[in-house]
Coordinates of C-alpha atoms in Angstrom, one line a residue:
X33 CA -15.0 19.6 1.2
X34 CA -18.1 21.7 1.7
X35 CA -16.1 24.9 1.2
X36 CA -15.6 24.0 -2.5
X37 CA -19.1 22.8 -3.2
X38 CA -20.6 26.2 -4.2
X39 CA -17.8 26.8 -6.8
X40 CA -18.1 23.3 -8.3
X41 CA -21.9 23.7 -8.5
X42 CA -21.6 27.2 -10.0
X43 CA -19.3 25.8 -12.7
X44 CA -21.8 23.0 -13.4
X45 CA -24.7 25.5 -13.7
X46 CA -22.6 27.7 -16.0
X47 CA -21.9 24.6 -18.1
X48 CA -25.7 24.2 -18.7
X49 CA -26.6 21.7 -16.0
X50 CA -30.1 21.7 -14.4
X51 CA -29.7 18.8 -12.0
X52 CA -27.0 17.5 -9.7
X53 CA -26.9 13.8 -9.2
X54 CA -25.2 12.3 -6.1
X55 CA -24.8 8.9 -4.5
X56 CA -25.4 8.4 -0.8
X57 CA -22.6 6.3 0.7
X58 CA -23.9 4.0 3.5
X59 CA -20.4 3.0 4.7
X60 CA -19.6 6.7 5.5
X61 CA -23.0 7.6 6.9
X62 CA -23.2 4.6 9.2
X63 CA -19.6 3.6 9.9
X64 CA -20.8 1.7 13.0
X65 CA -24.1 -0.1 13.0
X66 CA -26.7 2.4 14.4
X67 CA -24.2 5.3 14.7
X68 CA -24.8 7.9 11.9
X69 CA -22.4 10.4 10.5
X70 CA -23.4 13.4 8.5
X71 CA -20.6 15.9 9.1
X72 CA -18.0 17.6 6.9
X73 CA -17.9 16.2 3.4
X74 CA -20.7 13.8 4.3
X75 CA -23.1 16.5 5.4
X76 CA -25.9 15.4 2.9
X77 CA -28.4 18.0 4.0
X78 CA -25.9 20.8 3.6
X79 CA -25.0 19.5 0.1
X80 CA -28.6 19.3 -1.1
X81 CA -29.2 22.8 0.3
X82 CA -26.1 24.1 -1.4
X83 CA -27.4 22.8 -4.8
X84 CA -30.8 24.4 -4.0
X85 CA -29.2 27.8 -3.2
X86 CA -27.6 27.7 -6.7
X87 CA -31.0 27.2 -8.3
X88 CA -30.4 23.6 -9.4
X89 CA -32.3 20.4 -8.8
X90 CA -31.2 17.1 -7.2
X91 CA -31.4 13.4 -8.2
X92 CA -30.6 11.5 -4.9
X93 CA -29.3 8.1 -5.7
X94 CA -29.7 6.4 -2.2
X95 CA -29.1 2.9 -3.5
X96 CA -27.8 2.1 -0.9
X97 CA -25.5 0.0 -3.1
X98 CA -23.6 2.5 -5.1
X99 CA -20.7 0.7 -6.9
X100 CA -19.0 4.0 -7.8
X101 CA -15.6 2.3 -7.6
X102 CA -16.1 3.1 -3.9
X103 CA -14.8 0.8 -1.2
X104 CA -17.1 -2.2 -0.9
X105 CA -19.5 -0.5 -3.3
X106 CA -20.6 1.8 -0.5
X107 CA -21.7 -1.0 1.9
X108 CA -20.4 -0.8 5.4
X109 CA -18.1 -3.7 6.2
X110 CA -20.0 -4.4 9.5
X111 CA -22.9 -5.6 7.4
X112 CA -20.8 -8.6 6.2
X113 CA -20.3 -9.8 9.7
X114 CA -24.0 -10.2 10.6
X115 CA -24.4 -14.0 10.9
X116 CA -26.5 -15.5 8.1
X117 CA -26.6 -12.3 6.0
X118 CA -26.6 -12.4 2.2
X119 CA -26.4 -9.1 0.3
X120 CA -28.8 -7.9 -2.5
X121 CA -31.2 -10.9 -2.4
X122 CA -34.3 -12.1 -0.5
X123 CA -32.5 -12.3 2.8
X124 CA -34.4 -10.8 5.7
X125 CA -31.3 -9.7 7.6
X126 CA -30.1 -7.7 4.7
X127 CA -33.5 -6.3 3.8
X128 CA -34.1 -5.1 7.3
X129 CA -30.7 -3.2 7.4
X130 CA -31.3 -1.8 3.9
X131 CA -34.8 -0.6 4.6
X132 CA -33.7 1.0 7.9
X133 CA -31.0 3.0 6.0
X134 CA -33.3 4.0 3.1
X135 CA -35.9 5.2 5.7
X136 CA -33.2 7.1 7.6
X137 CA -32.1 9.0 4.5
X138 CA -35.7 9.7 3.3
X139 CA -36.7 11.0 6.7
X140 CA -33.6 13.2 6.9
X141 CA -34.5 14.8 3.6
X142 CA -38.2 15.1 4.6
X143 CA -37.3 16.7 7.9
X144 CA -35.3 19.4 6.1
X145 CA -38.1 19.9 3.5
X146 CA -35.9 18.9 0.6
X147 CA -38.3 16.9 -1.6
X148 CA -39.8 18.8 -4.5
X149 CA -43.3 18.5 -3.1
X150 CA -42.1 20.3 0.0
X151 CA -40.5 23.1 -2.0
X152 CA -37.1 21.4 -2.1
X153 CA -34.8 20.5 -5.0
X154 CA -35.0 16.7 -5.0
X155 CA -37.0 15.6 -8.0
X156 CA -35.9 12.0 -8.3
X157 CA -34.6 9.2 -6.0
X158 CA -32.9 6.0 -6.8
X159 CA -33.2 2.6 -5.1
X160 CA -30.6 -0.1 -5.9
X161 CA -28.0 0.4 -8.7
X162 CA -27.2 -1.5 -11.8
X163 CA -28.7 -4.7 -10.3
X164 CA -29.9 -5.8 -13.7
X165 CA -26.3 -6.5 -14.6
X166 CA -25.9 -9.2 -11.9
X167 CA -29.5 -10.3 -11.2
X168 CA -29.0 -13.6 -13.1
X169 CA -26.5 -14.7 -10.5
X170 CA -29.2 -14.5 -7.7
X171 CA -31.8 -16.6 -9.4
X172 CA -35.4 -16.3 -8.2
X173 CA -34.1 -14.5 -5.1
X174 CA -32.9 -11.7 -7.4
X175 CA -36.3 -11.3 -9.0
X176 CA -38.1 -11.2 -5.6
X177 CA -35.5 -8.8 -4.3
X178 CA -36.2 -6.3 -7.1
X179 CA -39.9 -6.4 -6.4
X180 CA -39.2 -5.9 -2.6
X181 CA -36.8 -3.0 -3.2
X182 CA -39.4 -1.3 -5.5
X183 CA -42.2 -1.8 -3.0
X184 CA -40.0 -0.6 -0.1
X185 CA -39.0 2.6 -1.9
X186 CA -42.6 3.5 -2.9
X187 CA -43.8 2.8 0.7
X188 CA -41.4 5.6 2.0
X189 CA -43.7 8.2 0.4
X190 CA -41.1 10.5 -1.0
X191 CA -43.7 12.0 -3.3
X192 CA -41.1 12.1 -6.1
X193 CA -40.5 9.3 -8.7
X194 CA -38.1 6.5 -7.9
X195 CA -35.8 5.1 -10.6
X196 CA -33.8 1.9 -11.0
X197 CA -30.9 2.1 -13.5
X198 CA -30.0 -0.9 -15.6
X199 CA -33.2 -2.7 -14.5
X200 CA -35.4 -4.0 -17.3
X201 CA -37.8 -5.6 -14.8
X202 CA -38.3 -2.5 -12.6
X203 CA -41.9 -2.9 -11.5
X204 CA -44.4 0.0 -11.9
X205 CA -44.2 2.8 -10.9
X206 CA -40.4 2.6 -10.7
X207 CA -38.8 4.1 -13.8
X208 CA -36.1 1.9 -15.3
X209 CA -33.2 4.0 -16.8
X210 CA -30.2 3.5 -19.0
X211 CA -26.5 3.6 -18.1
X212 CA -23.8 3.5 -20.8
X213 CA -21.8 5.3 -23.5
X214 CA -24.9 5.5 -25.7
X215 CA -28.5 5.3 -24.8
X216 CA -30.4 6.6 -27.9
X217 CA -31.6 3.0 -28.7
X218 CA -32.8 2.5 -25.1
X219 CA -36.6 2.0 -24.5
X220 CA -38.1 2.0 -21.0
X221 CA -40.2 -1.1 -20.0
X222 CA -43.5 0.8 -20.2
X223 CA -44.8 3.4 -22.6
X224 CA -45.9 5.5 -19.6
X225 CA -42.3 5.9 -18.4
X226 CA -39.9 8.6 -19.7
X227 CA -36.7 7.7 -21.5
X228 CA -34.0 8.6 -19.0
X229 CA -30.2 8.2 -18.9
X230 CA -28.7 8.1 -15.4
X231 CA -25.0 7.6 -16.4
X232 CA -23.4 8.9 -19.6
X233 CA -19.8 8.1 -19.0
X234 CA -17.7 11.2 -19.7
X235 CA -14.5 9.0 -19.6
X236 CA -13.7 6.0 -17.4
X237 CA -12.2 5.4 -14.0
X238 CA -8.5 4.9 -13.3
X239 CA -6.8 1.8 -11.8
X240 CA -3.2 1.5 -10.6
X241 CA -1.1 -0.2 -13.3
X242 CA -3.4 0.9 -16.1
X243 CA -3.2 3.7 -18.7
X244 CA -5.4 6.8 -18.4
X245 CA -8.7 6.5 -20.3
X246 CA -10.3 9.6 -22.0
X247 CA -13.3 10.2 -24.1
X248 CA -13.2 12.7 -27.0
X249 CA -15.8 15.4 -26.5
X250 CA -17.1 15.1 -30.1
X251 CA -18.2 11.6 -29.3
X252 CA -19.7 12.5 -25.9
X253 CA -21.7 15.4 -27.5
X254 CA -22.8 13.1 -30.3
X255 CA -24.2 10.6 -27.7
X256 CA -26.1 13.4 -25.8
X257 CA -27.5 14.9 -29.0
X258 CA -28.6 11.4 -30.3
X259 CA -30.4 10.7 -27.0
X260 CA -32.5 13.9 -27.1
X261 CA -33.0 13.5 -30.9
X262 CA -34.6 10.1 -30.3
X263 CA -37.0 11.2 -27.5
X264 CA -34.8 11.3 -24.4
X265 CA -36.0 13.4 -21.5
X266 CA -33.2 13.4 -18.8
X267 CA -29.5 12.7 -19.2
X268 CA -26.8 12.8 -16.6
X269 CA -23.0 12.8 -17.0
X270 CA -21.1 10.2 -15.0
X271 CA -18.9 12.0 -14.0
X272 CA -19.4 15.7 -14.5
X273 CA -17.0 16.3 -11.6
X274 CA -15.4 13.2 -10.1
X275 CA -12.9 14.5 -7.5
X276 CA -10.7 12.4 -5.3
X277 CA -11.1 9.2 -3.4
X278 CA -9.5 10.4 -0.2
X279 CA -8.5 8.1 2.7
X280 CA -9.2 4.4 1.9
X281 CA -12.5 5.2 0.1
X282 CA -11.3 4.0 -3.4
X283 CA -12.8 0.7 -4.3
X284 CA -11.1 -2.4 -5.7
X285 CA -9.2 -4.1 -6.6
X286 CA -6.6 -1.4 -7.3
X287 CA -8.9 1.6 -8.1
X288 CA -6.7 4.7 -8.0
X289 CA -7.1 7.6 -5.6
X290 CA -7.9 10.0 -8.5
X291 CA -11.5 9.9 -9.7
X292 CA -10.9 12.5 -12.4
X293 CA -12.9 10.5 -15.0
X294 CA -11.8 12.9 -17.9
X295 CA -14.8 14.9 -16.6
X296 CA -15.8 18.4 -17.8
X297 CA -14.7 19.6 -14.4
X298 CA -11.4 18.0 -13.5
X299 CA -10.2 16.4 -10.3
X300 CA -9.0 19.8 -8.9
X301 CA -12.2 21.6 -9.7
X302 CA -10.8 23.3 -12.8
X303 CA -12.8 23.5 -16.1
X304 CA -11.4 21.0 -18.6
X305 CA -11.5 22.4 -22.1
X306 CA -12.7 21.8 -24.7
X307 CA -15.0 19.3 -23.0
X308 CA -16.8 21.8 -20.7
X309 CA -17.2 24.5 -23.3
X310 CA -18.4 22.2 -26.1
X311 CA -21.0 20.6 -23.9
X312 CA -22.1 24.0 -22.6
X313 CA -22.7 25.0 -26.2
X314 CA -24.6 21.7 -26.8
X315 CA -26.8 22.3 -23.8
X316 CA -27.7 25.8 -25.0
X317 CA -28.6 24.5 -28.4
X318 CA -30.8 21.7 -26.9
X319 CA -32.5 24.3 -24.6
X320 CA -33.4 26.4 -27.7
X321 CA -35.4 23.4 -28.9
X322 CA -37.0 22.8 -25.5
X323 CA -40.6 24.0 -26.2
X324 CA -40.6 21.7 -29.3
X325 CA -39.2 18.7 -27.4
X326 CA -41.9 18.8 -24.8
X327 CA -44.7 19.4 -27.3
X328 CA -44.6 16.2 -29.3
X329 CA -42.9 12.9 -30.0
X330 CA -40.3 13.0 -32.8
X331 CA -41.1 12.3 -36.4
X332 CA -38.5 10.0 -38.0
X333 CA -37.2 10.7 -41.5
X334 CA -34.5 8.6 -43.3
X335 CA -32.1 10.8 -45.3
X336 CA -29.8 8.1 -46.7
X337 CA -27.6 5.2 -45.4
X338 CA -26.7 5.9 -41.8
X339 CA -28.4 9.3 -42.2
X340 CA -31.6 10.4 -40.5
X341 CA -33.6 13.3 -39.1
X342 CA -35.9 13.6 -36.2
X343 CA -38.4 16.4 -36.2
X344 CA -40.3 17.8 -33.3
X345 CA -43.4 19.8 -34.3
X346 CA -45.2 22.4 -32.0
X347 CA -47.6 23.3 -34.8
X348 CA -47.8 22.1 -38.4
X349 CA -45.4 24.7 -39.6
X350 CA -43.2 25.3 -36.5
X351 CA -40.6 22.7 -35.6
X352 CA -37.1 21.9 -34.4
X353 CA -34.9 19.2 -36.0
X354 CA -31.9 17.0 -35.4
X355 CA -29.9 15.7 -38.4
X356 CA -27.7 12.8 -37.7
X357 CA -24.9 11.0 -39.6
X358 CA -24.0 7.9 -37.6
X359 CA -21.6 6.5 -40.1
X360 CA -18.2 6.0 -38.4
X361 CA -16.1 7.2 -41.4
X362 CA -18.1 8.8 -44.3
X363 CA -19.1 12.5 -44.3
X364 CA -22.3 13.4 -46.1
X365 CA -24.3 16.1 -47.8
X366 CA -28.1 15.8 -47.1
X367 CA -31.2 17.6 -48.3
X368 CA -33.7 18.5 -45.6
X369 CA -36.8 20.8 -46.1
X370 CA -35.4 21.8 -49.5
X371 CA -32.0 22.9 -48.0
X372 CA -28.6 21.2 -48.3
X373 CA -26.6 20.4 -45.2
X374 CA -23.1 19.0 -44.6
X375 CA -23.0 16.3 -41.9
X376 CA -19.5 15.1 -40.8
X377 CA -19.3 11.4 -39.9
X378 CA -20.5 10.5 -36.4
X379 CA -22.2 13.9 -35.8
X380 CA -25.5 15.5 -35.1
X381 CA -26.6 19.0 -36.3
X382 CA -29.2 20.8 -34.2
X383 CA -31.8 23.1 -36.0
X384 CA -34.1 24.8 -33.5
X385 CA -36.1 26.3 -36.3
X386 CA -35.9 23.3 -38.7
X387 CA -33.7 25.5 -40.9
X388 CA -30.6 27.0 -39.4
X389 CA -27.8 24.8 -37.8
X390 CA -26.8 26.4 -34.5
X391 CA -24.6 23.4 -33.4
X392 CA -22.9 20.4 -34.8
X393 CA -21.4 17.9 -32.3
X394 CA -18.2 17.3 -34.4
X395 CA -17.3 21.0 -34.7
X396 CA -15.5 22.1 -31.6
X397 CA -15.1 25.9 -31.3
X398 CA -14.6 26.0 -27.6
X399 CA -11.1 27.0 -26.3
X400 CA -8.7 24.2 -25.6
X401 CA -6.2 23.4 -22.8
X402 CA -2.6 22.8 -23.7
X403 CA -2.1 19.0 -24.1
X404 CA -5.3 18.4 -22.1
X405 CA -3.3 18.8 -18.9
X406 CA -5.2 18.4 -15.7
X407 CA -4.3 21.9 -14.4
X408 CA -6.6 23.3 -17.1
X409 CA -7.9 26.3 -15.1
X410 CA -4.6 27.6 -13.7
X411 CA -2.4 30.2 -15.2
X412 CA 0.6 28.7 -13.7
X413 CA 1.6 25.6 -11.7
X414 CA 4.0 26.4 -8.9
X415 CA 6.2 23.6 -7.7
X416 CA 7.9 23.4 -4.3
X417 CA 10.5 20.8 -3.6
X418 CA 10.7 19.3 -0.1
X419 CA 14.5 19.1 0.5
X420 CA 15.9 15.7 1.7
X421 CA 17.3 17.4 4.9
X422 CA 13.7 18.2 6.0
X423 CA 12.7 14.6 6.3
X424 CA 12.6 12.2 9.2
X425 CA 11.7 8.6 9.2
X426 CA 10.5 5.6 11.2
X427 CA 11.6 2.0 10.3
X428 CA 9.0 -0.7 10.8
X429 CA 10.3 -4.0 12.1
X430 CA 9.6 -7.0 9.7
X431 CA 6.8 -9.2 11.0
X432 CA 4.4 -9.2 14.0
X433 CA 4.9 -7.6 17.4
X434 CA 3.9 -9.5 20.5
X435 CA 1.4 -6.9 21.5
X436 CA -1.0 -7.2 18.6
X437 CA -0.4 -10.7 17.3
X438 CA -2.5 -13.9 17.5
X439 CA -1.9 -17.5 16.4
X440 CA -4.2 -19.7 14.2
X441 CA -3.7 -22.9 12.3
X442 CA -3.8 -22.5 8.5
X443 CA -4.0 -19.4 6.2
X444 CA -6.8 -16.9 7.1
X445 CA -8.7 -15.0 4.5
X446 CA -7.7 -11.4 4.8
X447 CA -10.9 -9.4 4.8
X448 CA -12.6 -11.5 7.4
X449 CA -9.5 -11.1 9.5
X450 CA -8.8 -7.4 9.2
X451 CA -12.5 -6.4 8.9
X452 CA -11.0 -3.6 6.7
X453 CA -9.5 -1.8 9.6
X454 CA -6.2 -1.7 7.8
X455 CA -4.9 -2.5 4.3
X456 CA -2.3 -4.7 5.9
X457 CA -2.1 -8.2 7.3
X458 CA 1.1 -10.0 8.5
X459 CA 1.3 -13.7 8.0
X460 CA 4.3 -15.2 9.9
X461 CA 5.6 -18.8 10.3
X462 CA 8.9 -20.6 10.9
X463 CA 10.7 -23.0 8.5
X464 CA 12.8 -25.6 10.3
X465 CA 15.8 -27.0 8.4
X466 CA 16.7 -30.2 10.1
X467 CA 19.5 -31.5 7.8
X468 CA 23.0 -30.4 8.6
X469 CA 24.6 -27.7 6.4
X470 CA 28.3 -27.0 6.3
X471 CA 29.4 -23.9 8.2
X472 CA 28.9 -20.7 6.1
X473 CA 26.6 -22.5 3.7
X474 CA 22.9 -22.1 3.1
X475 CA 20.2 -24.5 1.8
X476 CA 18.5 -23.3 -1.4
X477 CA 14.8 -23.9 -1.9
X478 CA 11.9 -22.5 -4.0
X479 CA 9.1 -20.7 -2.3
X480 CA 5.7 -20.7 -4.1
X481 CA 3.0 -18.3 -2.8
X482 CA -0.5 -18.1 -4.0
X483 CA -2.6 -15.0 -3.2
X484 CA -6.2 -13.9 -3.9
X485 CA -4.7 -10.3 -3.9
X486 CA -4.0 -7.6 -4.0
X487 CA -0.2 -7.4 -3.2
X488 CA 2.4 -8.9 -0.9
X489 CA 6.0 -8.3 0.4
X490 CA 7.8 -11.6 1.3
X491 CA 10.6 -11.7 3.8
X492 CA 12.9 -14.7 4.7
X493 CA 14.9 -14.2 7.9
X494 CA 13.8 -10.6 7.8
X495 CA 15.3 -10.0 4.4
X496 CA 13.0 -8.9 1.5
X497 CA 13.0 -11.7 -1.1
X498 CA 10.0 -10.8 -3.3
X499 CA 7.1 -8.5 -4.1
X500 CA 4.0 -9.8 -5.9
X501 CA 0.8 -8.0 -7.0
X502 CA -2.2 -8.4 -9.3
X503 CA -4.2 -5.8 -11.3
X504 CA -7.7 -4.3 -11.4
X505 CA -8.9 -7.0 -13.8
X506 CA -7.5 -9.9 -11.8
X507 CA -6.1 -9.1 -8.3
X508 CA -4.8 -12.7 -7.7
X509 CA -1.2 -13.6 -8.3
X510 CA 1.4 -16.2 -7.7
X511 CA 4.9 -15.5 -6.5
X512 CA 7.8 -18.0 -6.9
X513 CA 11.2 -17.1 -5.5
X514 CA 14.5 -19.0 -5.0
X515 CA 15.4 -18.5 -1.3
X516 CA 18.3 -19.4 1.0
X517 CA 17.7 -21.0 4.4
X518 CA 19.9 -21.6 7.4
X519 CA 20.2 -24.8 9.5
X520 CA 17.6 -24.8 12.2
X521 CA 14.8 -22.2 12.5
X522 CA 14.1 -19.6 9.7
X523 CA 11.4 -17.0 9.7
X524 CA 8.9 -16.4 6.9
X525 CA 7.0 -13.1 7.1
X526 CA 4.5 -12.1 4.4
X527 CA 2.9 -8.6 4.5
X528 CA -0.3 -9.0 2.5
X529 CA -1.9 -5.8 1.2
X530 CA -5.4 -4.8 0.1
X531 CA -5.9 -1.9 -2.4
X532 CA -9.6 -1.3 -2.0
X533 CA -12.4 -3.8 -1.3
X534 CA -14.3 -5.2 -4.4
X535 CA -17.1 -2.9 -5.4
X536 CA -18.8 -4.6 -8.4
X537 CA -20.1 -7.9 -9.7
X538 CA -22.4 -10.7 -8.5
X539 CA -21.7 -11.7 -4.9
X540 CA -18.9 -9.1 -4.9
X541 CA -19.3 -8.8 -1.1
X542 CA -17.8 -12.3 -0.5
X543 CA -14.8 -11.9 -2.8
X544 CA -11.7 -12.9 -0.8
X545 CA -8.2 -11.6 -0.5
X546 CA -4.9 -12.5 1.1
X547 CA -2.6 -15.6 1.0
X548 CA -4.1 -19.0 0.3
X549 CA -1.1 -21.2 -0.5
X550 CA 2.5 -21.4 0.7
X551 CA 4.6 -24.3 -0.6
X552 CA 8.3 -24.9 -0.1
X553 CA 10.1 -27.0 -2.8
X554 CA 13.4 -28.7 -2.0
X555 CA 15.6 -28.3 -5.1
X556 CA 17.8 -31.4 -4.4
X557 CA 15.2 -33.9 -3.3
X558 CA 12.3 -32.9 -5.6
X559 CA 10.1 -32.8 -2.5
X560 CA 7.5 -30.2 -1.5
X561 CA 6.5 -29.1 2.0
X562 CA 3.0 -27.5 2.1
X563 CA 3.2 -24.8 4.8
X564 CA -0.4 -23.7 4.2
X565 CA -2.0 -25.8 6.9
X566 CA 0.7 -25.2 9.5
X567 CA 0.6 -22.8 12.5
X568 CA 0.7 -19.1 11.5
X569 CA 1.0 -15.9 13.6
X570 CA -1.0 -12.9 12.4
X571 CA -1.1 -9.2 13.0
X572 CA -3.8 -6.9 11.5
X573 CA -2.1 -3.7 10.5
X574 CA 1.5 -2.5 10.8
X575 CA 3.1 -1.2 13.9
X576 CA 3.1 2.5 12.9
X577 CA -0.7 2.3 12.6
X578 CA -0.9 1.2 16.2
X579 CA 1.5 3.8 17.4
X580 CA -0.5 6.4 15.4
X581 CA 2.4 7.8 13.3
X582 CA -0.2 9.2 10.8
X583 CA -1.6 11.5 13.6
X584 CA -0.5 15.1 14.0
X585 CA -0.1 14.6 17.7
X586 CA 3.0 12.5 17.1
X587 CA 4.6 14.9 14.6
X588 CA 7.3 15.9 17.1
X589 CA 7.7 12.4 18.7
X590 CA 11.2 11.1 19.4
X591 CA 10.1 8.0 17.6
X592 CA 11.0 9.8 14.4
X593 CA 14.7 9.6 13.4
X594 CA 16.4 12.6 11.9
X595 CA 19.7 12.6 10.1
X596 CA 21.5 13.2 6.8
X597 CA 21.2 9.5 5.7
X598 CA 17.6 9.2 4.7
X599 CA 16.9 5.6 3.9
X600 CA 15.7 5.2 0.3
X601 CA 14.6 2.2 -1.8
X602 CA 13.6 0.4 1.3
X603 CA 10.4 -1.2 2.4
X604 CA 8.4 -0.6 5.5
X605 CA 9.5 3.0 6.1
X606 CA 7.4 5.9 7.3
X607 CA 8.6 9.3 6.1
X608 CA 7.7 12.7 7.5
X609 CA 8.4 16.3 6.5
X610 CA 7.0 19.7 7.3
X611 CA 6.4 22.4 4.8
X612 CA 5.0 25.9 4.6
X613 CA 1.7 26.0 2.6
X614 CA 2.1 28.1 -0.5
X615 CA 0.1 31.4 -0.6
X616 CA -3.3 31.5 -2.1
X617 CA -6.4 29.3 -1.8
X618 CA -6.0 27.1 -4.9
X619 CA -5.9 23.3 -4.7
X620 CA -2.6 21.7 -3.9
X621 CA -1.3 18.3 -5.0
X622 CA 1.5 16.2 -3.7
X623 CA 3.8 14.8 -6.4
X624 CA 4.7 11.3 -5.3
X625 CA 6.3 10.2 -8.5
X626 CA 9.5 9.2 -6.7
X627 CA 7.7 6.9 -4.3
X628 CA 6.9 3.2 -4.5
X629 CA 3.6 2.2 -2.9
X630 CA 1.9 3.4 0.2
X631 CA -0.5 5.9 1.8
X632 CA -0.1 9.6 2.5
X633 CA -1.4 11.9 5.2
X634 CA -1.3 15.7 5.4
X635 CA -1.9 17.2 8.9
X636 CA -3.2 13.8 10.0
X637 CA -5.7 13.7 7.2
X638 CA -5.4 10.7 4.9
X639 CA -5.2 11.9 1.3
X640 CA -5.3 8.3 -0.1
X641 CA -3.2 5.5 -1.5
X642 CA -0.4 6.0 -4.0
X643 CA 1.5 3.5 -6.2
X644 CA 3.5 5.3 -8.9
X645 CA 6.0 2.4 -9.1
X646 CA 3.3 0.4 -10.9
X647 CA 3.6 1.4 -14.6
X648 CA 0.9 1.0 -17.2
X649 CA 1.6 -1.3 -20.2
X650 CA 3.8 0.3 -22.7
X651 CA 1.5 -0.2 -25.7
X652 CA -2.2 0.6 -26.5
X653 CA -2.1 4.4 -26.2
X654 CA -3.2 7.0 -28.9
X655 CA -2.1 10.6 -29.2
X656 CA -5.0 11.5 -31.4
X657 CA -7.9 9.2 -30.8
X658 CA -10.5 9.2 -33.6
X659 CA -13.8 10.1 -32.0
X660 CA -15.8 8.5 -34.9
X661 CA -17.3 5.1 -34.2
X662 CA -18.5 3.4 -31.0
X663 CA -16.5 4.3 -28.0
X664 CA -15.5 1.9 -25.2
X665 CA -13.3 2.2 -22.1
X666 CA -10.1 0.9 -23.9
X667 CA -10.4 2.9 -27.1
X668 CA -8.6 6.1 -26.1
X669 CA -5.7 5.8 -23.6
X670 CA -2.8 8.0 -22.7
X671 CA 0.3 7.7 -20.4
X672 CA 1.3 4.2 -21.6
X673 CA 4.5 3.0 -19.8
X674 CA 3.8 5.7 -17.1
X675 CA 2.2 5.5 -13.6
X676 CA -1.5 5.8 -13.5
X677 CA -1.3 8.6 -10.9
X678 CA 1.6 10.6 -9.5
X679 CA -0.2 13.5 -8.1

C-alpha cells in the first residue's frame, strides 16, 4: 500500500540503490476496456513522485507485457475476447490496444512532469519484455512486431532512452539489455549502446508444491562485481523488494501468493541480512571507483587460470581495479602491481586505488539473521490464536444452483467460460445406470478424468470421491477413481479450479484450463462410456461468491452458522472469525498452516490464495548451499517436505 512505499524506498536508498525499477500492470490499470484505474496501490503517479521525494530515479517498465509471475503476464483478460486478436505479433487489433495503453501511460507521466527532461525522476522506459525468449515461435510476425514496438515507443517522445530486455534484435535507438543470474559476458547489439542489466535475480519465485529457492549473497555480490568489472553501466535487482501477490494477482500456473524472492528486503518490508548489508557494502565499494569507471573502458589482464584483473585508468598513474577468481573451487594467491593478494574461489576483490582491497564478494561481514527467517527485522514475533469458538461457517452445496447455471453440449474450456471472473467452474452431468441392481447393492465403475489444470474436486452423488491437481511445471493432470453408482440417475459434479492464469511462454495467452475428458469404464463388461461429448450443466464461481460472503457487509448475516461443532476436514466450507488487531503498526500475517486450499479475506479485502496442504518434494534441499559455481533456480532450496507458504 502507498503508506509503506516511503519506508521501502528509504531502506532501498540506504542499501545503496540509485534507481527504482517498476512494472506497469495493464490488467490493473485498465480492468475494463477504456476504463482506467490509478488509485491506491495502483497510483502510478504517486509512486513515481514518492521515489522522487526520496531522491532516487525511476526506470519505468511499461511493457505492457510484464510476465512478473503476474496473472496473465499483466494483460487484461478482456483483451483475449476481442474477435480476431493475436497477442504480441503483427496483429492490428493487438497493436492498436497496446499503442493506446503505452500512450496513456506516457501522457500520464508527461502531464505530471515526471520524465527526466521535465525535471522528473524517470530516466529509462521499457517497451515489451523478454520477447527475445519467445520470438522464434511467432516467425516473421515476431520480427516485424519488434520493429513496430520499437518505432511506436520512440514515436511517443518520452525524451528518455527506451530499452528492450532479452532482445538481441532491438532496433536502434532501443537499447537491448540482459536478464539473468550473470550478465558479465553480455554484449549489447551495438557499440554505441551501454551494457545494461535489467534483472539480476536475487533468488527465484515460489510456486505451490515447490520448495523455497534462495540465492547465497556471496554469489549475488560476485555477479554484480563481475558485471561492473567487465564494463557494465546499470544493474537492477529482480527483486530488491518483491512483496505479496494480493487478491488473485499471482500468475500461473500455481504461483504462490508470496513474492518474497529471497530479496534484500523481505516480503514484510524487513531487511534480510546478511543479503541487504553485504550488497550495501558492495555498492559503497563500487561507488568509490565511480570516477574511474566513467573515465575509461577497462584494461584486461590475465593473472592465471580462471584469474583476471580489469583496470580502469583515469590518468596513467591513477586507477581502480577488480581482481577476479572465477574458479568454482580453488582459492588463489595472485600478484598484481607488485603486491600479493588472496582471492577466494568465486569472488571479486575491489581496489578503488589499484592497491588496497576494500571489499571482497566472498567475505561477508554484515550481521546475519537467525536461520534466515523472514521476520528478519523484528525483535519478536507475537502470535495470537483464533479460538475455535470464535468461528462461524457456511457450507456450499455440491454442484450448480439453478440461478447461475447454463447448459452446453460437451466440455467447455475453463478460461473462455469464466473469463477469469472466478477461480472456479462447476461441471455437472448425470450418469444413468439402466441395468438392474439388487437392493442395497451398488454398481462399481472406474471414472477417468483428464484436465488441462489446475486442480479439481470430484463428487459422485454429492459425495467427494477424488481431488486431482498439477504443478507449476505442468498444470495438467489425470484422475482415476473407483466409484459406486446406484440404479437409475447418478450425479457427477466436478469443481475445476484455476490457480493463476499462465504468464509466460510463446502464445501463453491461449493456454487452456479445465476438464477436457471424462470417461466411465465398466469393470465387468470391459466397456467404456465417453461422457465428454454429452450434455453438461455449468456454473461460473461458487455460490458464496454470488452471495458475497467475502464482503464485510455480510459479516453479521444469518447465513453464517455458529456452534460448537465447527466442521473440519471438509470441502466447500467458508469460515469466518473476528479478531482484535494487535497493537502497533507492524505488518501482520495470517498463519494458515492448518488449512487445505482456498482464498482468504480480511475486512473484505482479498489477501490471496493459500494451499499449505500441497507439500514440496521431500528431497533436493540443502542446509548450507555452496555459493561457489554457477547458480540456477534449483541449486539452493529449503523447506523440502513442507508447504511452500503457510503465512
